Short mmCIF file of C-alpha atoms in Angstrom, two decimals:
data_model
loop_
_atom_site.label_atom_id
_atom_site.label_comp_id
_atom_site.label_asym_id
_atom_site.label_seq_id
_atom_site.Cartn_x
_atom_site.Cartn_y
_atom_site.Cartn_z
CA MET A 1070 0.02 -0.02 -0.01
CA LEU A 1071 1.40 3.38 -0.98
CA THR A 1072 1.81 6.05 1.71
CA SER A 1073 0.66 9.65 1.11
CA ARG A 1074 4.25 10.83 0.66
CA LYS A 1075 4.96 8.15 -1.98
CA LYS A 1076 1.78 8.91 -3.91
CA THR A 1077 2.78 12.65 -3.94
CA LYS A 1078 6.21 11.70 -5.21
CA LEU A 1079 4.87 9.50 -8.06
CA LYS A 1080 2.45 12.22 -9.07
CA PHE A 1081 5.32 14.67 -9.22
CA LEU A 1082 7.46 12.34 -11.44
CA GLY A 1083 4.49 11.87 -13.69
CA VAL A 1084 4.19 15.61 -14.22
CA ILE A 1085 7.91 15.94 -14.91
CA LEU A 1086 7.75 13.08 -17.48
CA GLY A 1087 4.74 14.68 -19.18
CA LEU A 1088 6.47 18.05 -19.48
CA SER A 1089 9.55 16.37 -20.87
CA CYS A 1090 7.61 14.66 -23.60
CA PHE A 1091 5.78 17.95 -24.43
CA ILE A 1092 9.17 19.77 -24.77
CA ILE A 1093 11.33 17.16 -26.51
CA GLY A 1094 8.81 14.66 -27.83
CA CYS A 1095 8.59 10.96 -27.07
CA SER A 1096 8.40 7.87 -29.45
CA LYS A 1097 4.98 6.34 -29.88
CA GLN A 1098 4.60 3.25 -27.67
CA ILE A 1099 1.57 0.95 -28.09
CA SER A 1100 0.50 -1.20 -25.26
CA VAL A 1101 -1.31 -4.39 -25.86
CA ASN A 1102 -4.78 -2.86 -25.23
CA GLU A 1103 -4.24 0.58 -26.71
CA ASN A 1104 -2.44 2.34 -23.86
CA LYS A 1105 -4.19 0.28 -21.23
CA THR A 1106 -1.90 -0.89 -18.37
CA ILE A 1107 -1.00 -4.56 -19.06
CA GLU A 1108 1.49 -5.46 -16.47
CA ASN A 1109 -0.90 -7.68 -14.46
CA GLU A 1110 -3.01 -8.79 -17.38
CA VAL A 1111 -2.89 -12.46 -18.53
CA ILE A 1112 -3.27 -12.64 -22.31
CA ASN A 1113 -3.71 -15.90 -24.27
CA VAL A 1114 -2.39 -16.16 -27.80
CA ASP A 1115 -4.05 -18.79 -30.08
CA SER A 1116 -1.51 -21.52 -30.19
CA ALA A 1117 -2.59 -22.44 -33.67
CA LEU A 1118 -0.89 -19.32 -34.99
CA LEU A 1119 2.51 -20.25 -33.49
CA ASN A 1120 5.11 -21.64 -35.92
CA ASN A 1121 2.61 -21.21 -38.68
CA LYS A 1122 2.08 -19.21 -41.86
CA VAL A 1123 -0.47 -16.36 -41.38
CA THR A 1124 -2.00 -13.53 -43.35
CA PRO A 1125 -3.17 -10.13 -41.99
CA LYS A 1126 -7.01 -9.65 -41.94
CA THR A 1127 -6.47 -6.08 -43.36
CA ASP A 1128 -3.46 -3.89 -43.94
CA SER A 1129 -2.00 -4.20 -40.38
CA LYS A 1130 0.62 -2.66 -38.25
CA ILE A 1131 4.04 -4.08 -37.65
CA TYR A 1132 5.85 -3.66 -34.38
CA LYS A 1133 9.24 -3.92 -32.73
CA LEU A 1134 9.98 -4.70 -29.08
CA LYS A 1135 12.06 -2.05 -27.37
CA ASN A 1136 12.66 -1.62 -23.65
CA ASN A 1137 9.72 -4.03 -22.93
CA SER A 1138 7.42 -1.90 -24.90
CA ILE A 1139 5.83 -2.57 -28.29
CA ILE A 1140 6.54 0.26 -30.79
CA GLU A 1141 4.79 0.60 -34.11
CA VAL A 1142 7.28 0.55 -37.06
CA GLY A 1143 5.38 -0.15 -40.21
CA THR A 1144 2.60 -1.80 -42.12
CA VAL A 1145 2.10 -5.20 -43.71
CA LYS A 1146 -0.27 -5.69 -46.64
CA THR A 1147 -3.44 -7.75 -46.42
CA ASN A 1148 -2.46 -10.47 -48.92
CA SER A 1149 1.01 -11.06 -47.54
CA ASN A 1150 2.02 -14.37 -46.00
CA LEU A 1151 4.20 -14.21 -42.84
CA ASP A 1152 5.94 -17.02 -41.06
CA LEU A 1153 5.51 -16.79 -37.36
CA SER A 1154 7.78 -18.19 -34.60
CA ASP A 1155 6.65 -19.47 -31.29
CA GLU A 1156 8.00 -16.34 -29.45
CA THR A 1157 5.38 -14.10 -27.95
CA TYR A 1158 5.17 -10.86 -26.02
CA LYS A 1159 1.72 -10.23 -24.50
CA ASN A 1160 -0.58 -10.78 -27.45
CA PHE A 1161 2.12 -10.08 -30.02
CA ILE A 1162 3.87 -12.81 -31.95
CA LYS A 1163 7.40 -12.53 -33.37
CA LEU A 1164 7.98 -13.18 -37.04
CA LYS A 1165 10.36 -16.06 -37.79
CA ASN A 1166 13.92 -14.95 -38.77
CA SER A 1167 13.13 -11.34 -37.91
CA ASN A 1168 13.01 -8.83 -35.05
CA LEU A 1169 9.42 -7.76 -36.03
CA TYR A 1170 6.12 -8.60 -34.35
CA VAL A 1171 2.42 -8.67 -35.33
CA ASP A 1172 -0.62 -8.37 -33.16
CA SER A 1173 -2.31 -11.82 -32.92
CA ASN A 1174 -5.69 -10.12 -33.17
CA ASP A 1175 -4.81 -8.77 -36.68
CA ILE A 1176 -3.96 -12.10 -38.36
CA LEU A 1177 -5.46 -15.36 -39.53
CA LYS A 1178 -3.96 -18.73 -40.16
CA SER A 1179 -3.14 -18.91 -43.81
CA ASP A 1180 -4.30 -21.67 -46.15
CA ARG A 1181 -0.85 -21.59 -47.73
CA TRP A 1182 1.81 -24.02 -46.67
CA TYR A 1183 4.80 -23.43 -49.02
CA GLU A 1184 8.22 -23.31 -47.43
CA LYS A 1185 10.21 -20.18 -48.21
CA ARG A 1186 13.68 -21.10 -49.53
CA ASN A 1187 16.61 -18.79 -50.48
CA ASN A 1188 19.60 -20.67 -51.94
CA LEU A 1189 21.53 -17.51 -53.09
CA ILE A 1190 24.76 -16.34 -51.45
CA PRO A 1191 24.89 -12.66 -50.52
CA PHE A 1192 27.37 -10.32 -52.05
CA ASN A 1193 29.94 -8.63 -49.87
CA LYS A 1194 27.81 -5.48 -49.89
CA ASN A 1195 25.13 -4.06 -47.71
CA ILE A 1196 22.25 -1.71 -48.30
CA LYS A 1197 21.42 1.06 -45.86
CA THR A 1198 17.89 2.18 -46.43
CA LYS A 1199 16.24 5.53 -46.07
CA ASN A 1200 13.96 6.16 -43.03
CA VAL A 1201 10.93 4.87 -44.90
CA HIS A 1202 11.35 1.87 -47.17
CA SER A 1203 9.08 -0.82 -48.72
CA LEU A 1204 9.65 -4.40 -49.62
CA TYR A 1205 8.07 -5.96 -52.75
CA ASP A 1206 7.81 -9.54 -54.01
CA GLU A 1207 9.13 -10.82 -57.36
CA LYS A 1208 5.93 -9.81 -59.09
CA ASN A 1209 6.32 -6.25 -57.79
CA ASN A 1210 3.48 -6.60 -55.25
CA LEU A 1211 3.96 -4.46 -52.08
CA VAL A 1212 4.50 -6.70 -48.95
CA ILE A 1213 5.63 -4.40 -46.14
CA THR A 1214 6.52 -0.84 -45.46
CA LEU A 1215 8.90 0.01 -42.62
CA ASN A 1216 9.33 3.44 -40.99
CA TYR A 1217 12.99 3.18 -39.98
CA SER A 1218 16.38 2.97 -41.55
CA THR A 1219 17.98 -0.41 -41.53
CA ASP A 1220 20.73 -2.39 -43.13
CA TYR A 1221 20.33 -5.60 -45.35
CA PRO A 1222 22.96 -7.80 -47.10
CA VAL A 1223 22.58 -7.64 -50.91
CA TYR A 1224 21.47 -10.83 -52.53
CA ILE A 1225 20.48 -9.51 -55.95
CA LEU A 1226 22.08 -6.52 -57.63
CA GLU A 1227 20.06 -3.97 -59.38
CA ASN A 1228 17.44 -5.74 -61.58
CA ASP A 1229 15.43 -4.74 -64.57
CA ASN A 1230 13.04 -2.72 -62.37
CA GLN A 1231 15.96 -0.88 -60.58
CA MET A 1232 15.39 -2.83 -57.35
CA TYR A 1233 17.86 -4.72 -55.08
CA GLY A 1234 17.05 -8.18 -53.69
CA ILE A 1235 17.38 -8.82 -49.87
CA ASP A 1236 16.56 -11.82 -47.68
CA PHE A 1237 13.34 -11.32 -45.57
CA GLN A 1238 12.18 -14.47 -43.69
CA ASN A 1239 14.28 -16.65 -46.05
CA GLU A 1240 12.64 -15.22 -49.14
CA ILE A 1241 14.00 -12.74 -51.61
CA LEU A 1242 12.07 -9.44 -51.49
CA TYR A 1243 13.06 -6.22 -53.30
CA ILE A 1244 13.75 -2.64 -52.36
CA ARG A 1245 13.46 0.21 -54.85
CA LYS A 1246 16.71 1.98 -55.74
CA ASP A 1247 15.33 5.32 -54.75
CA GLU A 1248 14.65 4.12 -51.18
CA ILE A 1249 18.25 3.19 -50.61
CA GLU A 1250 20.48 5.64 -48.81
CA THR A 1251 23.83 3.94 -49.63
CA ILE A 1252 25.50 0.72 -50.55
CA TYR A 1253 28.73 -0.24 -48.79
CA ASP A 1254 31.19 -3.04 -48.68
CA SER A 1255 30.82 -5.76 -46.06
CA ASN A 1256 31.93 -9.33 -45.34
CA ASN A 1257 28.79 -11.35 -45.57
CA SER A 1258 29.96 -14.77 -46.68
CA ASN A 1259 32.88 -17.08 -47.25
CA GLN A 1260 30.88 -19.77 -49.06
CA ASP A 1261 32.24 -21.21 -52.38
CA ILE A 1262 30.61 -19.42 -55.33
CA GLY A 1263 29.36 -21.38 -58.34
CA ASN A 1264 30.09 -20.62 -61.94
CA THR A 1265 28.00 -23.24 -63.73
CA ILE A 1266 24.68 -24.98 -63.19
CA SER A 1267 23.62 -28.51 -64.24
CA VAL A 1268 20.05 -28.33 -65.34
CA LEU A 1269 18.69 -31.93 -65.11
CA MET A 1270 15.99 -32.99 -67.58
CA TYR A 1271 13.47 -35.65 -66.70
CA HIS A 1272 10.22 -36.78 -68.45
CA PHE A 1273 8.44 -39.86 -67.08
CA PHE A 1274 8.47 -42.04 -63.91
CA TYR A 1275 7.35 -45.54 -63.13
CA SER A 1276 7.33 -48.09 -60.30
CA GLU A 1277 8.67 -51.63 -60.51
CA ALA A 1278 6.75 -52.42 -57.32
CA ASN A 1279 3.51 -51.68 -59.31
CA ASN A 1280 4.70 -54.12 -62.01
CA GLU A 1281 5.53 -51.30 -64.39
CA THR A 1282 8.41 -51.42 -66.75
CA ARG A 1283 10.75 -48.88 -68.48
CA LYS A 1284 9.47 -48.00 -71.99
CA ASP A 1285 12.56 -46.12 -73.04
CA VAL A 1286 15.50 -44.15 -71.46
CA ASN A 1287 13.14 -41.18 -70.63
CA PHE A 1288 11.46 -43.37 -67.97
CA VAL A 1289 13.10 -43.26 -64.52
CA GLU A 1290 12.13 -45.69 -61.85
CA VAL A 1291 10.87 -43.97 -58.64
CA ASN A 1292 13.39 -45.63 -56.34
CA GLU A 1293 16.12 -44.63 -58.74
CA PHE A 1294 14.91 -41.05 -58.64
CA ASP A 1295 14.80 -41.20 -54.85
CA GLU A 1296 18.50 -42.35 -54.79
CA GLN A 1297 19.50 -39.58 -57.03
CA LEU A 1298 17.95 -36.93 -54.80
CA ASP A 1299 19.42 -38.68 -51.73
CA LYS A 1300 22.92 -38.39 -53.30
CA LEU A 1301 22.39 -34.74 -54.14
CA GLN A 1302 21.42 -34.09 -50.58
CA GLU A 1303 24.28 -36.13 -49.13
CA ASN A 1304 26.69 -34.05 -51.18
CA ASN A 1305 25.18 -30.71 -50.13
CA PHE A 1306 23.79 -29.75 -53.59
CA LYS A 1307 21.22 -26.95 -53.64
CA THR A 1308 18.24 -27.19 -56.08
CA LEU A 1309 17.68 -23.77 -57.50
CA SER A 1310 14.37 -22.11 -58.46
CA MET A 1311 14.05 -20.57 -61.88
CA ARG A 1312 14.17 -17.09 -60.43
CA GLU A 1313 17.52 -17.86 -58.69
CA THR A 1314 18.79 -19.38 -61.96
CA TYR A 1315 17.65 -16.34 -64.05
CA GLU A 1316 19.30 -13.81 -61.71
CA PHE A 1317 22.51 -15.80 -61.77
CA MET A 1318 22.55 -15.96 -65.52
CA LYS A 1319 21.99 -12.11 -65.71
CA GLY A 1320 25.08 -11.75 -63.39
CA ARG A 1321 23.04 -10.27 -60.60
CA ALA A 1322 23.11 -13.12 -58.07
CA GLN A 1323 25.63 -15.58 -56.57
CA ILE A 1324 24.91 -19.37 -56.18
CA PRO A 1325 26.58 -22.05 -54.18
CA SER A 1326 29.30 -24.04 -56.07
CA LYS A 1327 27.15 -27.16 -55.78
CA SER A 1328 23.88 -26.08 -57.49
CA VAL A 1329 21.55 -28.02 -59.82
CA VAL A 1330 18.17 -27.34 -61.34
CA ILE A 1331 15.60 -30.05 -61.70
CA THR A 1332 13.25 -29.83 -64.73
CA ILE A 1333 10.52 -32.27 -65.75
CA ASP A 1334 8.92 -32.02 -69.15
CA ASP A 1335 5.34 -32.59 -70.47
CA GLY A 1336 3.29 -32.85 -67.19
CA ASP A 1337 2.78 -36.64 -67.36
CA PRO A 1338 0.50 -38.04 -64.63
CA SER A 1339 3.48 -40.15 -63.36
CA VAL A 1340 5.02 -36.87 -62.01
CA TYR A 1341 2.27 -36.32 -59.51
CA LYS A 1342 2.09 -40.11 -58.69
CA TYR A 1343 5.78 -40.75 -58.27
CA ALA A 1344 8.15 -37.79 -58.59
CA TYR A 1345 6.19 -35.26 -56.48
CA PRO A 1346 6.23 -37.31 -53.24
CA VAL A 1347 9.92 -37.73 -53.54
CA ILE A 1348 10.71 -34.14 -54.21
CA LYS A 1349 8.37 -33.09 -51.40
CA GLU A 1350 10.10 -35.45 -48.97
CA HIS A 1351 13.57 -34.07 -49.85
CA LYS A 1352 12.18 -30.48 -49.63
CA MET A 1353 13.79 -29.57 -53.00
CA ASN A 1354 12.85 -27.27 -55.78
CA ALA A 1355 11.85 -28.46 -59.24
CA THR A 1356 10.31 -26.99 -62.35
CA LEU A 1357 7.41 -28.65 -64.35
CA PHE A 1358 7.24 -27.61 -68.03
CA LEU A 1359 3.57 -28.11 -68.90
CA ILE A 1360 1.94 -28.35 -72.33
CA THR A 1361 -0.79 -26.11 -71.03
CA GLY A 1362 -3.26 -26.55 -73.87
CA GLN A 1363 -3.53 -30.23 -73.02
CA GLU A 1364 -4.35 -29.58 -69.37
CA ASP A 1365 -7.74 -28.82 -67.77
CA PRO A 1366 -9.03 -25.31 -68.65
CA THR A 1367 -8.52 -24.35 -64.99
CA LEU A 1368 -5.35 -25.21 -63.10
CA SER A 1369 -6.01 -28.44 -61.19
CA TYR A 1370 -5.69 -28.74 -57.45
CA ASP A 1371 -2.93 -31.35 -57.97
CA TYR A 1372 -0.76 -28.71 -59.58
CA ILE A 1373 -1.62 -26.22 -56.88
CA MET A 1374 -0.43 -28.69 -54.26
CA MET A 1375 2.76 -29.43 -56.11
CA ARG A 1376 3.50 -25.71 -56.44
CA GLU A 1377 3.12 -25.21 -52.72
CA ASP A 1378 5.63 -27.87 -52.13
CA GLY A 1379 8.33 -26.49 -54.35
CA LEU A 1380 7.50 -27.56 -57.85
CA GLU A 1381 7.32 -24.45 -60.02
CA LEU A 1382 5.08 -24.35 -63.13
CA GLN A 1383 6.49 -23.03 -66.43
CA SER A 1384 5.66 -23.31 -70.13
CA HIS A 1385 6.15 -26.15 -72.66
CA SER A 1386 3.91 -24.14 -75.04
CA TRP A 1387 0.04 -24.08 -75.28
CA GLN A 1388 -0.36 -26.14 -78.39
CA MET A 1389 3.05 -26.22 -80.10
CA HIS A 1390 4.10 -29.66 -78.93
CA GLN A 1391 3.10 -31.25 -82.23
CA GLY A 1392 4.44 -31.62 -85.79
CA GLY A 1393 3.64 -29.09 -88.53
CA CYS A 1394 6.81 -28.11 -90.24
CA SER A 1395 6.58 -29.96 -93.56
CA GLY A 1396 9.80 -30.35 -95.45
CA MET A 1397 12.00 -29.80 -92.41
CA GLY A 1398 12.18 -33.45 -91.49
CA HIS A 1399 11.75 -32.79 -87.88
CA GLY A 1400 10.66 -30.18 -85.27
CA GLY A 1401 7.65 -28.94 -83.44
CA ARG A 1402 5.18 -26.48 -84.87
CA LEU A 1403 6.91 -23.52 -83.29
CA LEU A 1404 9.80 -23.73 -85.76
CA CYS A 1405 7.65 -22.64 -88.65
CA VAL A 1406 4.40 -21.18 -87.17
CA ASP A 1407 3.34 -17.69 -88.12
CA TYR A 1408 4.44 -14.92 -85.78
CA GLU A 1409 0.98 -13.90 -84.38
CA THR A 1410 -0.15 -17.45 -83.74
CA GLY A 1411 3.13 -18.32 -81.99
CA VAL A 1412 3.08 -15.18 -79.74
CA LEU A 1413 -0.47 -15.81 -78.73
CA ASP A 1414 0.25 -19.43 -77.99
CA THR A 1415 3.28 -18.40 -75.77
CA LYS A 1416 1.26 -15.72 -73.90
CA MET A 1417 -1.65 -18.17 -73.24
CA SER A 1418 0.74 -20.74 -71.84
CA PHE A 1419 2.40 -18.24 -69.42
CA ASP A 1420 -1.03 -16.95 -68.34
CA TYR A 1421 -2.03 -20.54 -67.50
CA VAL A 1422 0.81 -20.97 -65.12
CA ASP A 1423 0.07 -17.62 -63.53
CA GLY A 1424 2.83 -15.34 -64.67
CA GLY A 1425 5.38 -17.72 -66.16
CA TYR A 1426 8.51 -16.50 -67.94
CA VAL A 1427 10.57 -19.64 -68.62
CA TYR A 1428 10.02 -21.72 -71.77
CA CYS A 1429 10.87 -25.26 -72.75
CA TYR A 1430 10.95 -25.75 -76.54
CA PRO A 1431 8.67 -28.53 -77.83
CA PHE A 1432 10.89 -31.50 -78.74
CA GLY A 1433 13.84 -29.30 -77.83
CA ASP A 1434 13.96 -27.77 -81.25
CA VAL A 1435 14.85 -24.03 -81.73
CA ASN A 1436 15.54 -21.60 -84.53
CA GLU A 1437 15.61 -17.87 -84.74
CA ASN A 1438 11.91 -17.75 -85.61
CA ALA A 1439 11.06 -19.66 -82.38
CA LYS A 1440 13.30 -17.50 -80.30
CA LYS A 1441 11.73 -14.24 -81.58
CA ILE A 1442 8.27 -15.63 -81.00
CA ILE A 1443 8.77 -16.75 -77.41
CA SER A 1444 10.70 -13.62 -76.48
CA ASP A 1445 7.87 -11.36 -77.66
CA GLY A 1446 5.46 -13.65 -75.88
CA GLY A 1447 7.19 -13.00 -72.58
CA ALA A 1448 9.97 -15.53 -72.22
CA LYS A 1449 13.01 -14.37 -70.36
CA MET A 1450 14.76 -17.70 -70.38
CA ALA A 1451 14.33 -20.98 -72.50
CA PHE A 1452 15.70 -24.50 -72.56
CA THR A 1453 16.43 -26.94 -75.26
CA THR A 1454 17.39 -30.66 -75.12
CA LYS A 1455 21.00 -29.96 -76.16
CA TYR A 1456 23.55 -31.40 -73.80
CA GLY A 1457 25.70 -29.22 -71.47
CA LYS A 1458 25.78 -27.08 -68.30
CA ILE A 1459 24.73 -23.51 -68.23
CA GLU A 1460 26.84 -20.46 -67.35
CA LYS A 1461 26.76 -16.75 -67.53
CA GLY A 1462 27.23 -15.23 -70.98
CA MET A 1463 25.21 -17.96 -72.77
CA ASP A 1464 22.17 -17.14 -74.93
CA LEU A 1465 19.26 -17.08 -72.40
CA LEU A 1466 16.84 -18.36 -75.01
CA GLU A 1467 18.90 -21.35 -76.08
CA LEU A 1468 20.14 -23.05 -72.87
CA PRO A 1469 21.28 -26.67 -72.75
CA ARG A 1470 20.33 -29.36 -70.21
CA ILE A 1471 21.57 -32.72 -69.00
CA ARG A 1472 19.21 -35.56 -69.84
CA VAL A 1473 18.76 -38.09 -66.95
CA SER A 1474 18.35 -41.50 -68.58
CA GLY A 1475 16.57 -44.33 -66.68
CA GLY A 1476 18.75 -47.36 -65.83
CA ASN A 1477 22.03 -45.44 -65.52
CA SER A 1478 24.18 -46.01 -62.38
CA ILE A 1479 24.21 -43.49 -59.60
CA GLU A 1480 27.97 -43.01 -60.35
CA SER A 1481 26.98 -42.06 -63.86
CA PHE A 1482 24.40 -39.64 -62.66
CA MET A 1483 26.82 -37.86 -60.27
CA SER A 1484 29.59 -37.77 -62.87
CA SER A 1485 27.21 -35.88 -65.20
CA ILE A 1486 26.85 -32.97 -62.79
CA ASP A 1487 30.28 -32.84 -61.19
#
């Protein structure tokens, strides 16, 4: 119980503090219940939100914890997906791999489950932002705005949109060039930097346990595929996304020395049945090149599931995966189709996979007519069936791959990528 003297002393200190704030200003501090005293209040956070992916109900505030007080520092957009940790303060939950918090009353558990992965190696450069800066995703959608200056290691140098890539919650987000105060040298990493990438090419899968047999070298037995991914994992190989591959090829990103890309052509049902569970179990990235005109008019839930688990969807044309070049002796229709038809076909295929930009030539065949068509249709990078590794300086619209043939030994598989 406070004595009269102590009460008088506390009132006097309160007056002094109030006058100080009036004269010099005080930072805005937000208590859990909008400036209500919370020291003795017990607040329960929904445990279903912890260690989960969430999305804000509306554009919501972002906070920092400072001197045991929650301070508002920015805003996160409604459609953003955030990964939460299990660390809480009152009814606030800390973001995973971050020093930021969200109010548990402002968020809902997301119906997304994809795992954010960043395989890039930072440059020995840091960004210092201006006092207000925003972070955008790879499709230029605003994710979060922060009202304080901070420093980030640089993962992607200035891209086509004059933005720099940084790591936020193990995902590459982008800062506009005009919101950067300075870029300075640092010592971010001593990892081995890669100069080439083996892009692996698969087609079909089968299971001997289900009494299925190999029809030709394009068929890989599911246990054989599992052994190959096991070997990659044992040897610390990283499986790159197409975005990571593209930025590397443009000279704007650094990759680990042990890097591969997994591609699977045609969208055969055996991919969902056999390859997808193996890729999911290994938590690896892969790219499916779909002949989109042969798929259901609306993207199936099977593909949505696979995409959530790291299998990116890109184009193998809309309806160009067929013959049609009489007199040429070989080749898909894209080699000789008229310009307007080819560009429309390419755009339709990219629209189907929701903003694609990587193309796989039907039958692997390419000429200057085909390259012009897919480029004008939105392709930034394209793959053939020619053998070889990829490296910076190559023609981005005529990249080779390494065919994985069924029945080869694991030693042969590893020697093809070393």
